[in-house]
Coordinates of C-alpha atoms in Angstrom, one line a residue:
M1 CA 10.2 -26.9 20.8
P2 CA 7.6 -28.6 21.9
Q3 CA 5.1 -30.9 19.5
S4 CA 1.5 -29.9 18.3
K5 CA -1.4 -32.8 18.5
G6 CA -0.9 -33.6 15.2
Q7 CA 3.1 -34.2 14.7
K8 CA 2.8 -35.8 18.2
A9 CA 0.4 -37.8 16.0
T10 CA 2.9 -38.4 12.7
T11 CA 5.9 -39.1 14.9
E12 CA 4.0 -41.4 17.1
R13 CA 2.8 -43.3 13.4
V14 CA 6.8 -43.6 12.2
M15 CA 7.6 -44.6 15.2
H16 CA 4.8 -47.3 15.0
E17 CA 5.9 -48.5 11.4
Y18 CA 9.4 -48.7 13.1
K19 CA 8.7 -50.8 15.8
K20 CA 6.1 -52.8 13.1
G21 CA 9.2 -53.7 11.0
E22 CA 7.3 -51.5 7.6
L23 CA 9.8 -48.4 7.5
E24 CA 11.1 -47.9 4.8
S25 CA 14.3 -45.5 4.5
R26 CA 13.6 -42.8 0.6
G27 CA 16.0 -45.6 -1.2
G28 CA 13.0 -48.4 0.0
G29 CA 14.7 -50.7 2.1
K30 CA 13.8 -51.2 6.1
V31 CA 14.5 -48.8 8.4
K32 CA 17.0 -51.3 11.3
S33 CA 18.4 -48.2 12.9
R34 CA 15.9 -46.4 16.0
K35 CA 18.1 -43.4 15.4
Q36 CA 17.8 -42.8 12.0
A37 CA 14.1 -43.6 12.9
I38 CA 13.3 -40.9 14.6
A39 CA 14.6 -38.2 12.2
I40 CA 12.4 -40.4 10.0
A41 CA 9.7 -39.6 12.1
L42 CA 10.6 -35.2 13.4
S43 CA 10.9 -34.9 9.1
E44 CA 7.7 -36.2 8.5
S45 CA 6.2 -34.5 11.4
G46 CA 8.2 -31.7 10.8
S47 CA 9.8 -30.2 14.9
T48 CA 13.7 -31.6 13.6
N49 CA 16.2 -28.8 14.5
R50 CA 17.7 -29.0 10.7
N51 CA 15.0 -27.9 8.4
S52 CA 14.0 -24.2 8.6
P53 CA 10.7 -23.6 10.0
K54 CA 9.0 -23.0 6.1
K55 CA 10.9 -26.7 5.3
N56 CA 9.6 -28.2 8.2
R57 CA 5.7 -26.9 7.5
A58 CA 6.3 -27.9 3.8
N59 CA 7.4 -31.6 5.4
L60 CA 4.1 -31.6 7.5
G61 CA 1.7 -30.9 5.0
K62 CA 3.0 -33.8 2.5
T63 CA 2.9 -35.5 6.0
K64 CA -1.1 -35.2 6.8
A65 CA -1.9 -35.3 3.1
K66 CA -0.4 -38.4 2.7
E67 CA -2.2 -40.2 6.0
R68 CA -5.2 -39.0 4.6
S69 CA -4.9 -39.9 1.3
G70 CA -3.4 -43.4 2.2
R71 CA -0.2 -44.0 1.2
T72 CA 1.9 -44.9 4.8
A73 CA 3.3 -47.8 5.5
E74 CA 0.8 -48.4 8.2
A75 CA -2.5 -47.8 6.0
E76 CA -1.2 -50.1 3.0
K77 CA -0.2 -53.5 5.5
E78 CA -3.1 -53.0 8.4
G79 CA -5.7 -51.2 6.6
R80 CA -6.3 -47.4 6.4
T81 CA -9.6 -48.5 9.3
A82 CA -6.1 -49.1 11.8
Q83 CA -4.4 -46.1 10.2
R84 CA -7.5 -43.7 11.7
R85 CA -7.5 -45.4 14.7
S86 CA -4.2 -44.9 15.5
L87 CA -4.1 -41.7 14.5
A88 CA -6.7 -40.7 16.7
K89 CA -5.2 -41.8 19.4
G90 CA -2.8 -39.6 19.0
A91 CA -4.8 -36.6 18.5
A92 CA -7.5 -37.0 20.1
G93 CA -8.2 -33.6 21.3
T94 CA -7.8 -32.0 18.3
S95 CA -10.4 -31.7 16.1
R96 CA -12.8 -28.7 19.2
R97 CA -14.1 -26.3 16.5
R98 CA -17.0 -24.8 19.2
A99 CA -17.5 -24.9 22.6
T100 CA -20.5 -23.6 23.3
G101 CA -21.9 -26.3 20.6
G102 CA -24.1 -24.7 17.5
S103 CA -24.6 -26.4 14.5
G104 CA -24.3 -24.8 11.1
R105 CA -25.0 -20.7 10.4
A106 CA -26.6 -19.9 12.9
S107 CA -23.4 -19.3 15.4
G108 CA -22.6 -16.3 12.5
P109 CA -20.1 -15.4 10.3
T110 CA -16.7 -17.6 9.3
K111 CA -13.5 -16.2 9.3
A112 CA -12.9 -16.3 5.9
E113 CA -16.2 -13.7 5.7
L114 CA -15.3 -11.4 8.7
M115 CA -10.9 -11.4 7.3
D116 CA -13.5 -10.2 3.9
R117 CA -15.4 -7.6 5.6
A118 CA -12.7 -6.4 7.2
K119 CA -11.0 -6.0 4.5
R120 CA -13.4 -3.8 2.7
R121 CA -13.4 -1.5 6.0
N122 CA -9.3 -1.6 5.7
I123 CA -9.5 -2.8 9.0
A124 CA -5.2 -2.9 9.9
G125 CA -3.3 -6.0 11.6
R126 CA -6.3 -8.0 9.7
S127 CA -4.8 -10.6 9.0
R128 CA -3.5 -11.4 13.1
M129 CA -6.6 -11.4 14.5
S130 CA -8.2 -14.4 15.3
K131 CA -12.1 -14.7 14.5
G132 CA -13.4 -13.2 17.9
E133 CA -10.3 -10.1 17.1
L134 CA -12.0 -10.0 13.6
Q135 CA -15.7 -9.5 14.8
R136 CA -15.2 -7.1 18.4
A137 CA -13.0 -4.6 16.0
L138 CA -16.0 -5.1 12.9
G139 CA -18.8 -4.2 16.0
G140 CA -19.8 -6.8 17.5
G141 CA -20.2 -10.0 15.7
G142 CA -19.8 -8.2 12.5
R143 CA -23.1 -8.7 11.3

């Protein structure tokens, strides 16, 4: 299964730590084996075939929280800015929120607001709809 950009960024960060000799196993010792480093990288990025999809999502969430709070070996040794730089390089292009630009509330209601309106109107299948689909189901724009 292909990795998402966030998963790739995490895998690259873990392998970078291994290459620099900073990667530690759960027991606290430095990782010497490339195979073990790859196993740790896949596990932390939530892309291993050894765990269930639910466990993979949980692992990725834990890792992303660790990266945000700066508790990785790379952040502790090289500084948080170095970590942010390498994460940004790995996850380039993941922060495209709006293709048309616009600022704040000028572009209409949020998905959560649309979801709330769809719930009140009892629209079937709303939990699987995208923001655009919700707007169409609510009747143009959802205003």
